[in-house]
XYZ file of C-alpha atoms in Angstrom:
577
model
C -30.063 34.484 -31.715
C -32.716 33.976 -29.084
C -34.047 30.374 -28.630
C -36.481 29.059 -26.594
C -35.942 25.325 -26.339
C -36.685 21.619 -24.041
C -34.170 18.758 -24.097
C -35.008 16.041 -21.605
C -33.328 13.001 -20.700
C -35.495 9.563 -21.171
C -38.087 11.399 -23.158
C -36.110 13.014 -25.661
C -32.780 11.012 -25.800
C -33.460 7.108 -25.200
C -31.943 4.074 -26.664
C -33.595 2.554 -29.742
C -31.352 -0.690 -29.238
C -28.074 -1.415 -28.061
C -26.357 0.807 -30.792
C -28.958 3.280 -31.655
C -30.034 6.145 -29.902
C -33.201 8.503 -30.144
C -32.556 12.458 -30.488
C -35.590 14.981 -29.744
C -35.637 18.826 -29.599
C -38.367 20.632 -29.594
C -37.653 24.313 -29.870
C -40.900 27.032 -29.261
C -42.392 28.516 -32.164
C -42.046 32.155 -30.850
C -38.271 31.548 -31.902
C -38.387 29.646 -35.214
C -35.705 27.376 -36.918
C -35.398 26.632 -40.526
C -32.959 23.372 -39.725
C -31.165 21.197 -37.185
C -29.003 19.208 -37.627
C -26.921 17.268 -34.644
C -23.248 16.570 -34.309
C -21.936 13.090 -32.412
C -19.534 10.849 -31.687
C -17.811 8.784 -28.781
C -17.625 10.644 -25.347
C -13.824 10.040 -25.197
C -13.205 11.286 -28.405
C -11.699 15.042 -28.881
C -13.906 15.714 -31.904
C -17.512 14.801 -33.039
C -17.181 11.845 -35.675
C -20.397 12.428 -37.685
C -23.581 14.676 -38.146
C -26.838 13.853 -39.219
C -30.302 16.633 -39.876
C -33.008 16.253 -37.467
C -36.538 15.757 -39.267
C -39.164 18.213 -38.270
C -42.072 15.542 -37.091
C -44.324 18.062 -36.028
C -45.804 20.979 -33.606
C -47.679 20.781 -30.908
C -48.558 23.949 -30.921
C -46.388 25.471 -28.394
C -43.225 23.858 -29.795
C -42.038 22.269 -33.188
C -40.576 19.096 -32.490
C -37.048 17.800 -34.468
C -36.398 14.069 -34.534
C -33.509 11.925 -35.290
C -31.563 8.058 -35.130
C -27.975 8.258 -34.281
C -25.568 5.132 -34.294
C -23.993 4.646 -31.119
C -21.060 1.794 -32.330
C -19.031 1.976 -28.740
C -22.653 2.368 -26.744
C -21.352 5.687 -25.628
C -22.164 9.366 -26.960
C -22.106 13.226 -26.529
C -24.015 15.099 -28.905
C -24.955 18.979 -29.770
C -27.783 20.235 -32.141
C -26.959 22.626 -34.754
C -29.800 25.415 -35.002
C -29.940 27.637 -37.841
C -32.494 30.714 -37.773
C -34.239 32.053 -40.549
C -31.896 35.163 -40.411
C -29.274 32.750 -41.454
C -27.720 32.956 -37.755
C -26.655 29.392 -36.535
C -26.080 28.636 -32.962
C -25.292 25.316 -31.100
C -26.898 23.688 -27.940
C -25.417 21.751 -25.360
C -26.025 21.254 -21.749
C -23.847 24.218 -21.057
C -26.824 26.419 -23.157
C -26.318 28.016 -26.549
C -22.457 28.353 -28.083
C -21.375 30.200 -31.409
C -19.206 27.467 -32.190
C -18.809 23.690 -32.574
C -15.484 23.306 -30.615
C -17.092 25.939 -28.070
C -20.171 23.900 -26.548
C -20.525 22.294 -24.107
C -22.101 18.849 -25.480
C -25.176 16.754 -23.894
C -24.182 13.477 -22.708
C -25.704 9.535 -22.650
C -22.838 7.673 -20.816
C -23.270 4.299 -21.943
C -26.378 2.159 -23.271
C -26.904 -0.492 -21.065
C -29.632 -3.136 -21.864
C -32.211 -2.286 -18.726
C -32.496 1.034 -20.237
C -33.401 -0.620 -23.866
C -37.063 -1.211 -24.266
C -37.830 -4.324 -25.569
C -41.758 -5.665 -26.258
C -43.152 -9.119 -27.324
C -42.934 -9.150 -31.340
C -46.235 -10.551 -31.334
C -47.732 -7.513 -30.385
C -47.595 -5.556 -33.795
C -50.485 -7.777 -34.715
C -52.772 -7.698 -31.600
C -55.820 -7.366 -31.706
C -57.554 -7.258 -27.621
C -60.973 -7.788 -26.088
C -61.585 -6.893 -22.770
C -64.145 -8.971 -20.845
C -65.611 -7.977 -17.404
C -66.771 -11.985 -16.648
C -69.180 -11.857 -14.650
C -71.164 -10.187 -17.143
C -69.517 -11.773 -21.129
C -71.484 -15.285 -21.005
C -72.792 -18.104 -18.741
C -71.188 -21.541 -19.670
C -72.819 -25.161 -18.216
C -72.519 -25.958 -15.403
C -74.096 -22.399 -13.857
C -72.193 -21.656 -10.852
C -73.862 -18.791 -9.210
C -77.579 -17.756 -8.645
C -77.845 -14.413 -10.606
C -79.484 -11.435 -8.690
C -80.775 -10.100 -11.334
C -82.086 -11.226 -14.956
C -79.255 -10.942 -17.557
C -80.509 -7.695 -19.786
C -81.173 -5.922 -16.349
C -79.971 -2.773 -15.905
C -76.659 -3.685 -12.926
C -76.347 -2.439 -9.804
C -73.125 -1.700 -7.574
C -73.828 -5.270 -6.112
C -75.482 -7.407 -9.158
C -74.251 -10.695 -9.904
C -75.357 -12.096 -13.566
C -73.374 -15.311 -13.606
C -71.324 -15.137 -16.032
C -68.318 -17.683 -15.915
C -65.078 -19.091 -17.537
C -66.758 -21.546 -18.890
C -69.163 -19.430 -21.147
C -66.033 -17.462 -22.009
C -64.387 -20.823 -23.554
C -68.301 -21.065 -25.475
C -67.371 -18.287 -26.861
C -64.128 -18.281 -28.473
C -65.171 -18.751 -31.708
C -66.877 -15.411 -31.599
C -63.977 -13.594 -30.651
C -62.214 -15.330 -33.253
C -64.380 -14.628 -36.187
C -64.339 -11.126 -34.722
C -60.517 -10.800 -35.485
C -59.309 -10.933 -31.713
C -56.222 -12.967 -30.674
C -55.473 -11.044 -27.247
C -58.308 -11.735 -24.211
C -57.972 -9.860 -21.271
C -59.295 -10.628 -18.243
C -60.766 -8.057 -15.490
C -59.777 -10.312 -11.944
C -60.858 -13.916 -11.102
C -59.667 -14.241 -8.698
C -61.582 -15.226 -5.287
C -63.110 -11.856 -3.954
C -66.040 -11.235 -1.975
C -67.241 -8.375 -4.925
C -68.697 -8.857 -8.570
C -66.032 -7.156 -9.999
C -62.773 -8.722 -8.054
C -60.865 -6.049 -7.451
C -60.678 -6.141 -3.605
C -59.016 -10.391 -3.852
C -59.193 -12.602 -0.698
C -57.106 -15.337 -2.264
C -54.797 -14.601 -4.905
C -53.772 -18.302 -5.707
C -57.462 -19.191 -6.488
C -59.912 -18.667 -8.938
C -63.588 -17.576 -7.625
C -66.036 -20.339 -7.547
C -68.364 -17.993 -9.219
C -66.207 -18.095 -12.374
C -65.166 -21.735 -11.763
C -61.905 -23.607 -10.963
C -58.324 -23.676 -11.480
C -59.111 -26.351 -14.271
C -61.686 -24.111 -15.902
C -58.811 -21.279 -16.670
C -56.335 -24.250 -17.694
C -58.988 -24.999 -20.578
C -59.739 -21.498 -21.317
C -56.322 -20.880 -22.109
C -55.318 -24.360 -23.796
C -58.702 -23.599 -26.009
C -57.411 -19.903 -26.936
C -54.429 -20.862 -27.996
C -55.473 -23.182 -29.799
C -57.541 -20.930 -31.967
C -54.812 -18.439 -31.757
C -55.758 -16.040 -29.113
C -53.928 -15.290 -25.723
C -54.909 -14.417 -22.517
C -53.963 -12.152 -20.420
C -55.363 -11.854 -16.671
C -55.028 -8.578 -14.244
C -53.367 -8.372 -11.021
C -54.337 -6.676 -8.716
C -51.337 -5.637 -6.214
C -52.072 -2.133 -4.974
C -54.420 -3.047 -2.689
C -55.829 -6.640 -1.356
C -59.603 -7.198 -0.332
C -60.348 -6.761 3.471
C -61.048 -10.786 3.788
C -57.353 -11.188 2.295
C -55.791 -13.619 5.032
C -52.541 -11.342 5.956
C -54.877 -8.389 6.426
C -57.282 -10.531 8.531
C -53.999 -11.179 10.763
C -53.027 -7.654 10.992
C -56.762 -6.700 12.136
C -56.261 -9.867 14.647
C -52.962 -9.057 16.027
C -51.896 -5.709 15.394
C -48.556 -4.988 15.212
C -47.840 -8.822 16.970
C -48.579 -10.067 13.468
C -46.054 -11.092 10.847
C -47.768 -8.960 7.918
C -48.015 -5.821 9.789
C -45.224 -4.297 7.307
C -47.473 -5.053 4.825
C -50.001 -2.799 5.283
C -49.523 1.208 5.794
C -51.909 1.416 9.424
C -51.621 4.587 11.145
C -51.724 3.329 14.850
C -50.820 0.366 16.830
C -53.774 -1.749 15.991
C -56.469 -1.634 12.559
C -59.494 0.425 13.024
C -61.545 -0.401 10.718
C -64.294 2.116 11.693
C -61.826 5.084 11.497
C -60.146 3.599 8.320
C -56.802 4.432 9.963
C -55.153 2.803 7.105
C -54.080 3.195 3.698
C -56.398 2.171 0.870
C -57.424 2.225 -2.409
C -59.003 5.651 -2.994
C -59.772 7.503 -0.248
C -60.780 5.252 3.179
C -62.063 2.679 0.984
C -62.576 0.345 3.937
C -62.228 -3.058 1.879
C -59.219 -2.204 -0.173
C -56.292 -1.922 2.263
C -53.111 -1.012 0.619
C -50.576 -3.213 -0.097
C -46.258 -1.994 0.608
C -44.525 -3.939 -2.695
C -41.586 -2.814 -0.683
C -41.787 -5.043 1.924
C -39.111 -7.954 0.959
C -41.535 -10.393 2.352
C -45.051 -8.902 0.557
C -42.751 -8.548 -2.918
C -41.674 -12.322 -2.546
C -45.946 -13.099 -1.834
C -46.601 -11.682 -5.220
C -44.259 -12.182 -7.387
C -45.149 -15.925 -6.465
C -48.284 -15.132 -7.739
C -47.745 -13.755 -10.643
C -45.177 -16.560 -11.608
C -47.477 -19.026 -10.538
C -50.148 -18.744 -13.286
C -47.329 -18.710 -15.957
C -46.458 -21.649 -14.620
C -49.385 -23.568 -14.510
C -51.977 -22.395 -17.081
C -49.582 -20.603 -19.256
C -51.049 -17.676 -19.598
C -49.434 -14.238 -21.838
C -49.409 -11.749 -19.741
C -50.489 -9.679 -16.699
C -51.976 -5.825 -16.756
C -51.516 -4.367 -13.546
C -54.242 -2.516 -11.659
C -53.555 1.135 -9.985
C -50.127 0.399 -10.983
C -48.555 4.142 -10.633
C -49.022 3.623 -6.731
C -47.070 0.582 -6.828
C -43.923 0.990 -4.742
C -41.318 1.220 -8.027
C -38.396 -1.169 -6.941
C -41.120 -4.210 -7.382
C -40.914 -3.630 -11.117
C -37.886 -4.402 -12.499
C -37.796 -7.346 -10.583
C -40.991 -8.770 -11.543
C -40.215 -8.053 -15.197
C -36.737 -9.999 -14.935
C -38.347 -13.024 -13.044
C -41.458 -13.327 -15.132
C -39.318 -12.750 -18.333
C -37.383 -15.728 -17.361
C -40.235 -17.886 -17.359
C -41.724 -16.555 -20.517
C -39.654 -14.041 -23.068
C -42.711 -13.038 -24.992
C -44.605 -12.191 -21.949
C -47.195 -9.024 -22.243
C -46.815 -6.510 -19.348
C -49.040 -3.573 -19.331
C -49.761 -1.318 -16.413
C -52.605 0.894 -15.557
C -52.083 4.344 -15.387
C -54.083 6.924 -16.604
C -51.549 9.696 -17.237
C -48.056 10.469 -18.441
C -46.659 7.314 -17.913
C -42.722 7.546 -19.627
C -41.497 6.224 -15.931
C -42.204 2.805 -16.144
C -41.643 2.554 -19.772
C -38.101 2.917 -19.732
C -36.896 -0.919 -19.960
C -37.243 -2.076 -16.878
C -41.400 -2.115 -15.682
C -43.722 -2.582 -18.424
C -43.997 -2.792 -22.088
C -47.192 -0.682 -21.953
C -50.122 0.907 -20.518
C -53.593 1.465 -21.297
C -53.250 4.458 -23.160
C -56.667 6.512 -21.751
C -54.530 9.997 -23.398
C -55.026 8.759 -26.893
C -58.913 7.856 -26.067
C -59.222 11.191 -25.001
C -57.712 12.201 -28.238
C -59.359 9.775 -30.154
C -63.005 10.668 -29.010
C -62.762 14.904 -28.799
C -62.319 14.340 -32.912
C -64.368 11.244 -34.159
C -67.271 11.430 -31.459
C -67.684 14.786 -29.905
C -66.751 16.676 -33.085
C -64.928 18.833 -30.351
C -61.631 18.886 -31.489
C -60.552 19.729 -35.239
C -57.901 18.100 -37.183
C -55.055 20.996 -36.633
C -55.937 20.133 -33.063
C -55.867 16.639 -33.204
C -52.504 16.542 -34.799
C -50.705 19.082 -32.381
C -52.056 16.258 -29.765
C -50.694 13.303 -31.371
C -47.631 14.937 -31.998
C -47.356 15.686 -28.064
C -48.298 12.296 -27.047
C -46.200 9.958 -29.755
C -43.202 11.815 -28.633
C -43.757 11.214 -25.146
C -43.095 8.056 -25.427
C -40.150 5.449 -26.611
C -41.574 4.334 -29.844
C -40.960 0.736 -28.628
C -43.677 1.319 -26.225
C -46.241 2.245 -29.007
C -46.228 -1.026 -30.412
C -47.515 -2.270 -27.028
C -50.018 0.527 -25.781
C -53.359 -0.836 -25.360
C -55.503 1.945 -27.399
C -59.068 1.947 -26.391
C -62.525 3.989 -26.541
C -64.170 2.497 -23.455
C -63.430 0.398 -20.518
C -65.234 -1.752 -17.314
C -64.196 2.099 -15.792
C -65.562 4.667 -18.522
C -69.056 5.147 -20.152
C -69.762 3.083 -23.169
C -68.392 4.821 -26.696
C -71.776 4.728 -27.932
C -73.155 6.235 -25.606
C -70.631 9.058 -25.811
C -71.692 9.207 -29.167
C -75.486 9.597 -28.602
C -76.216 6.206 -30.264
C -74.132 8.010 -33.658
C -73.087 4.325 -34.829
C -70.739 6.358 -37.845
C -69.237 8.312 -35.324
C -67.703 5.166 -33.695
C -66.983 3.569 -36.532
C -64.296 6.702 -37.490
C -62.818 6.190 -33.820
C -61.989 2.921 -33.826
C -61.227 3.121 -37.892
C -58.516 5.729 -36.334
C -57.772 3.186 -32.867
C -56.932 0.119 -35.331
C -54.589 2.260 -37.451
C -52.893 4.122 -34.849
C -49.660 2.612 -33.363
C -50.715 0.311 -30.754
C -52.647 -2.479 -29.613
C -56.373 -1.583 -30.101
C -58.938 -3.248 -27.479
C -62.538 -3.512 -27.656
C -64.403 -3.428 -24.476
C -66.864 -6.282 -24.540
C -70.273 -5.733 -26.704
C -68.576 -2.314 -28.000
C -68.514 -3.794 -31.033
C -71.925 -4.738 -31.291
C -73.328 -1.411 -30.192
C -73.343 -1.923 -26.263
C -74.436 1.190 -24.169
C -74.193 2.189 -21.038
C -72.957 5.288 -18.658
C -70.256 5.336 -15.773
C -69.411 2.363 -13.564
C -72.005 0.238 -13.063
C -73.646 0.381 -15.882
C -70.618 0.223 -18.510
C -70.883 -3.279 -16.943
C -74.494 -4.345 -18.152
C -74.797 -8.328 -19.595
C -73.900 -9.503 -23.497
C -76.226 -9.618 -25.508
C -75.735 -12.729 -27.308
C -79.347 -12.205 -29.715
C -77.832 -10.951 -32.803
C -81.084 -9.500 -33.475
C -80.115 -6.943 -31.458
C -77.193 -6.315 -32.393
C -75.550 -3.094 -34.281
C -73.970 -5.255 -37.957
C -72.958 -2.242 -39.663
C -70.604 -1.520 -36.543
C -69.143 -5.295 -36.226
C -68.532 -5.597 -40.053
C -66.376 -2.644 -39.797
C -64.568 -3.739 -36.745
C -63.848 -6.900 -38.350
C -62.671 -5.932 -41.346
C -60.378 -3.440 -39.713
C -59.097 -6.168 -37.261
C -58.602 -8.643 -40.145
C -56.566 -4.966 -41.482
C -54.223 -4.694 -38.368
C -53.672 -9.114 -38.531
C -52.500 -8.897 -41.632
C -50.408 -5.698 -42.989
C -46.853 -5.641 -42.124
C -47.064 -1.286 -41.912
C -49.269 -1.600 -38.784
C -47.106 -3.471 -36.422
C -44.385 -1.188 -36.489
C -44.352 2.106 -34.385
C -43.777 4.609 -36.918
C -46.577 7.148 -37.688
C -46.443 10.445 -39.794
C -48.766 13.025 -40.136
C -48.637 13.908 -44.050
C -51.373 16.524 -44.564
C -53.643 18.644 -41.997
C -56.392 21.188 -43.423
C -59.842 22.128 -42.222
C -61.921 18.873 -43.166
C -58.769 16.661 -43.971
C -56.456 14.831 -41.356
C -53.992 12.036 -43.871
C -51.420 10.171 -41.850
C -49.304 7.372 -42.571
C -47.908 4.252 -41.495
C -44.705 3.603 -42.487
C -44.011 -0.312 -43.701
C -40.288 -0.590 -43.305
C -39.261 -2.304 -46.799
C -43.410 -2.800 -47.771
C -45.562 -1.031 -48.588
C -47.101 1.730 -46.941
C -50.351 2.364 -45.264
C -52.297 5.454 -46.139
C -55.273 6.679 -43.298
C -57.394 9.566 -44.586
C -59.960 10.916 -42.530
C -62.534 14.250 -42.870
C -64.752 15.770 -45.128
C -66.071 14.309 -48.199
C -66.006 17.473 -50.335
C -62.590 18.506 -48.673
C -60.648 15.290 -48.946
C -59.619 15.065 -52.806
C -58.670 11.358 -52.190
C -60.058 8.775 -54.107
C -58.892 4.701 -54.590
C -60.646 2.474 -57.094
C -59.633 -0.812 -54.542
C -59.218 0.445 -50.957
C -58.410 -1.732 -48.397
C -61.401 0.070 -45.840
C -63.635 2.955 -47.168
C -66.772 3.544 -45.181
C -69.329 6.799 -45.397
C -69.636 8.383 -42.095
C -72.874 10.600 -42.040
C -72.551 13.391 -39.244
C -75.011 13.960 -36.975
C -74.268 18.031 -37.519
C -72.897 18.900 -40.322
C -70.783 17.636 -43.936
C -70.360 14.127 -43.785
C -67.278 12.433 -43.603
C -65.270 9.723 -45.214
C -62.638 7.086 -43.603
C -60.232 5.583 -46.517
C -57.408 3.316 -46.047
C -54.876 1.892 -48.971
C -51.460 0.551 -49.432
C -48.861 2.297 -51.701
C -44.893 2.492 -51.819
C -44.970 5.990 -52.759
C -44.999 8.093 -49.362
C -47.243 10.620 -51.134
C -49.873 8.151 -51.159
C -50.361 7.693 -54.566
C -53.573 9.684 -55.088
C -55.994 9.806 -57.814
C -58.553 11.802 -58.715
C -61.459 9.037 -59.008
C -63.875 9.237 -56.733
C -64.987 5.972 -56.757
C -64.006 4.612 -53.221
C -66.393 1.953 -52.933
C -67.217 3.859 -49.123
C -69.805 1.647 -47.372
C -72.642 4.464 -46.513
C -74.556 3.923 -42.847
C-alpha cells in the first residue's frame, strides 16, 4: 500500500488538558483512505489498551485531514494510526514508517503531559467582542490637550496630530457599549515623540497628548463598569530613539550600562549610518530592543506588571512580537498570570504562528491568515466556497483549538486599508465578512469607524478621524454588526472552538458551530437560488446584493439536530440592502 502522509509534533499531537490529547493525520489525496482509526495506551505498557476512529474533518486540497481525542489517564502515551485503503489493504504508521502489523510498528510517542505544554485561555474570551482604537484619532474629550495640525475630517498625514485623547475615549463608552463591544484595545499611549506611539520614550508614562496616569485609571474603572475591558499594546521590540537607555548608549558607547541592550554594530551608535538594529530596515528611531538581556527582561516585565497593578487593566497585545527574543515569554506569561489569572495575551504576528501558542507565550494572535481568508470570499469574490473551505480546513488545524477561542479575527487594522474600501464602498459585501468574522471561532475586532462605513487606503490614511455625525454614517452596516455582536454575547455555541464544515457546493458554503450540550449554531452563506435553506425565525438573515453577479444570502439559526434542521420555506425574514 503506498501512502503519502504528515504527522507533526505540536501541530498535530498536542494536549487538550492534562488527560486529553489531540491526534491529527493528514494523509495526501493521491493515496486515498477509506478509514483510520488509532491504537493507544500507556508508554510502559506491552500492548495498546484502547482504539478509537479518527473523523475525517476535511481536505485542504493537497491532503485530507483525520482528527481525533484520546484519554491520556497516566499523562503518558504511544500511539499508531490504523489506515485502511480502498483496496481493503490496511497498514499501520508509526515513527518507524508504515508496518503490516499492530505488534510490528514502531509507535509515535508524547512522553508525558506536563501543564506548560497545556494551553489554557481566559474563559471570558468565548464571548468577546473587540474594538480597536488608534487614539489619537477615536474622540477628543474636555479638557483638549493638544493643538491639532489638522481639522478632524482631514485627510492624515505621516505626521498629523487630531487630538484625540483618553478622555474622549471614556465619552464614549456608551457607544461602544450599545455597539455590543466589551473588549477595547488600545494602539500605544504611551509617551512617544510620534502620533502613533510606536517608537516609546517612557514606558511608565502615559503621553500628555492622551492625558495622565489618572485619565487611564478612569478609563478603565468606567469600562468595567459598563462591562468592557481594556487591553493596551506593548511595544517591546523596539524602543523610540528619545528612550532614556538608548540616549545613554548614543552618550557613552559601550561605557554605558544599557549597551547589551541594544544590537550596535561598532563601538559607539552612529546614528547617520544606522549601525544598529531596528525596527524594519535602518529605521533610525526604532532601535531594537535584546529581551535577552537579564537586565532589559527585568525593565519590561516591570512594565508590563506595572499597569496590572495600578489601573487594572486585561491584557497586553504585543507589537512585532515574532522578533521578540523567545525565552522572555514564558516568563512574562507566569509573572503576569500571577497577578491576574484571566489575563488576555495576544501577540502580533502576521504568519504561522503555532510557536508561541503552545502554553507557554500567548493565548493568541491577531489572526491576519483568516482576514485574508475572510476577504478573497465575502469582498473580492476571488475565492469560491470549495476554496474557502480547503483554507479553513488548513488554518483551524494549524492551530491548538484552545487558541481559537482567543484569536483576534479581523478585516482591517491601524496597518491595512479600510474593509470598505477593499470592497469598493460594496456595504453588503462587508456585511457577509464580518457576518462570517463573528461566527467563526475567535474573538472578532472591529477597527474603529469600520462599523460605520469608515474608508480609507494603507497607513496613513486607515488612520483618518471618527466621525461622530451619524448623518454620515453607514446604519444598515452598524445594525448588522450589532445584532451579530449581541449574537456572539449571548449563544453558548460561539464561545467554544469547535467548527465543522457541513456542506460545500458552487453557491453554498453551511458550517456549524458546535454547542457542547446546547444547541447548535447553523451559518449558511452563498447564493440565493443555490442555498435551499430557509427558517421562519432566524436568529440573523440579511440579503446581500452582489455587485457582479446572483445575489447572496447570510442565515444564521439554532437547532439540536446537526443537520440543521432545514425547511423548505423560504421565508427568512433576510433584511435586503
Amino acid at each position: 500500500m503506498e501512502l503519502v502522509w504528515q504527522h507533526r509534533w505540536a501541530v498535530d499531537a498536542y494536549p487538550l488538558n492534562s488527560s486529553t490529547i489531540v491526534l491529527a493525520l493528514r494523509v495526501a489525496r493521491c493515496t486515498p483512505v477509506l478509514r483510520v482509526r488509532v491504537h493507544f495506551g500507556d508508554r510502559y505498557e506491552p500492548h495498546f489498551q484502547d482504539s478509537c476512529e479518527a473523523c475525517r474533518y476535511g481536505s485542504d486540497g493537497a491532503f485530507d485531514w483525520f482528527t481525533c481525542e484520546v484519554a491520556v489517564p497516566t499523562r503518558r502515551l504511544k500511539y499508531t494510526f490504523e489506515v485502511l485503503s480502498p483496496s481493503g489493504c490496511v497498514v499501520y504508521l508509526g515513527e518507524g514508517g508504515l508496518a503490516h502489523a499492530l505488534d510490528a510498528v514502531q509507535p509515535f510517542h508524547y512522553p508525558y503531559i506536563h501543564p506548560s505544554q497545556v494551553l489554557t485561555v481566559p474563559d471570558w474570551v468565548g464571548h468577546a467582542v473587540a474594538y480597536q482604537i488608534f487614539p489619537d484619532r477615536f474622540a477628543m474629550g474636555e479638557p483638549r490637550l493638544v493643538r491639532p495640525t489638522d481639522p478632524w475630517d482631514a485627510p492624515p498625514a505621516p505626521k498629523s496630530v487630531f487630538g484625540g485623547n483618553l478622555r474622549g475615549i471614556v465619552e464614549k463608552l456608551a457607544y461602544l457599549s450599545d455597539l455590543g463591544v466589551n473588549l477595547v484595545y488600545l494602539t500605544p499611549i504611551f509617551q512617544a515623540p510620534s502620533n502613533h506611539k510606536y517608537d516609546t520614550q517612557d514606558y511608565f508614562s502615559v503621553d500628555p497628548a492622551f492625558g495622565t496616569l489618572d485619565d487611564l485609571k478612569l478609563l478603565v474603572k468606567e469600562a468595567h463598569r459598563l462591562g468592557i475591558r481594556v487591553v493596551l499594546d506593548a511595544v517591546f521590540n523596539h524602543s523610540g530613539f528619545c528612550f532614556a537607555p538608548f540616549r545613554d548608549v548614543r552618550a557613552r558607547g559601550k561605557a554605558s550600562p544599557y549597551w547589551s541592550w541594544f544590537f550596535v554594530h561598532g563601538d559607539h551608535v552612529d546614528v547617520e549610518s544606522v549601525n544598529y538594529e531596528t525596527f524594519a530596515s535602518g529605521l533610525r528611531d526604532m532601535p531594537k530592543l535584546n529581551l535577552a538581556e537579564p537586565s532589559a527582561q527585568a525593565y519590561f516585565l516591570n512594565v508590563a506588571k506595572h499597569y496590572v497593578l495600578e489601573c487594572d487593566i486585561d491584557g497586553w497585545r504585543f507589537d512585532v512580537a515574532n522578533e521578540i527574543d523567545p525565552q522572555f515569554w514564558p516568563r512574562l506569561r507566569s509573572e503576569l498570570r500571577a497577578l491576574k489569572q484571566d489575563i488576555l495575551l495576544i501577540g502580533e504576528i502576521w504568519h504561522d504562528s503555532l510557536p508561541w501558542l503552545t502554553g507557554n507565550a500567548f493565548d493568541g494572535v491577531m489572526n491576519y491568515p483568516l482576514r485574508e481568508l475572510v476577504l478573497r470570499y465575502a469582498v473580492d469574490e476571488s475565492m469560491d466556497e470549495f476554496a474557502f473551505a480547503e483554507g479553513w480546513v488548513r488554518l483551524y488545524l494549524q492551530y491548538p483549538r484552545a487558541a481559537w477561542r482567543a484569536m483576534w479575527n479581523l478585516l482591517g487594522s491601524h496597518d491595512t486599508e479600510r474593509v470598505l474600501t477593499r470592497a469598493r464602498g460594496h456595504v453588503p459585501s462587508v456585511v457577509l465578512a464580518f457576518a462570517m468574522l463573528f461566527t467563526l471561532p475567535g474573538i472578532p475586532m472591529v477597527y474603529y469607524g469600520d462599523e460605520i462605513g469608515m474608508e480609507g487606503g494603507a497607513d496613513p490614511d486607515c488612520r483618518r478621524g471618527m466621525p461622530w455625525d451619524a448623518n454620515l454614517w453607514k446604519r444598515d452596516l452598524r445594525e448588522a454588526i450589532r445584532q451579530l455582536a449581541w449574537l456572539k454575547r449571548t449563544h453558548p455555541a460561539l464561545a467554544g472552538d469547535r467548527m465543522e464544515i457541513l456542506d460545500v457546493k458552487p453557491g453554498v458554503l453551511h458550517y456549524l458551530r458546535h454547542g457542547g450540550t446546547g444547541s447548535h449554531l447553523h451559518v449558511a452563506l452563498g447564493k440565493r437560488r443555490a442555498l435551499g435553506i430557509g427558517k421562519d425565525s432566524p436568529l440573523f438573515a440579511w440579503g446581500v446584493p452582489s455587485r457582479t453577479g446572483e445575489d447572496r444570502t447570510v442565515l444564521i439559526w439554532e437547532c439540536d439536530s446537526h443537520e440543521g434542521c432545514r425547511h423548505d420555506s423560504r421565508t427568512d425574514g433576510s433584511h435586503d440592502q
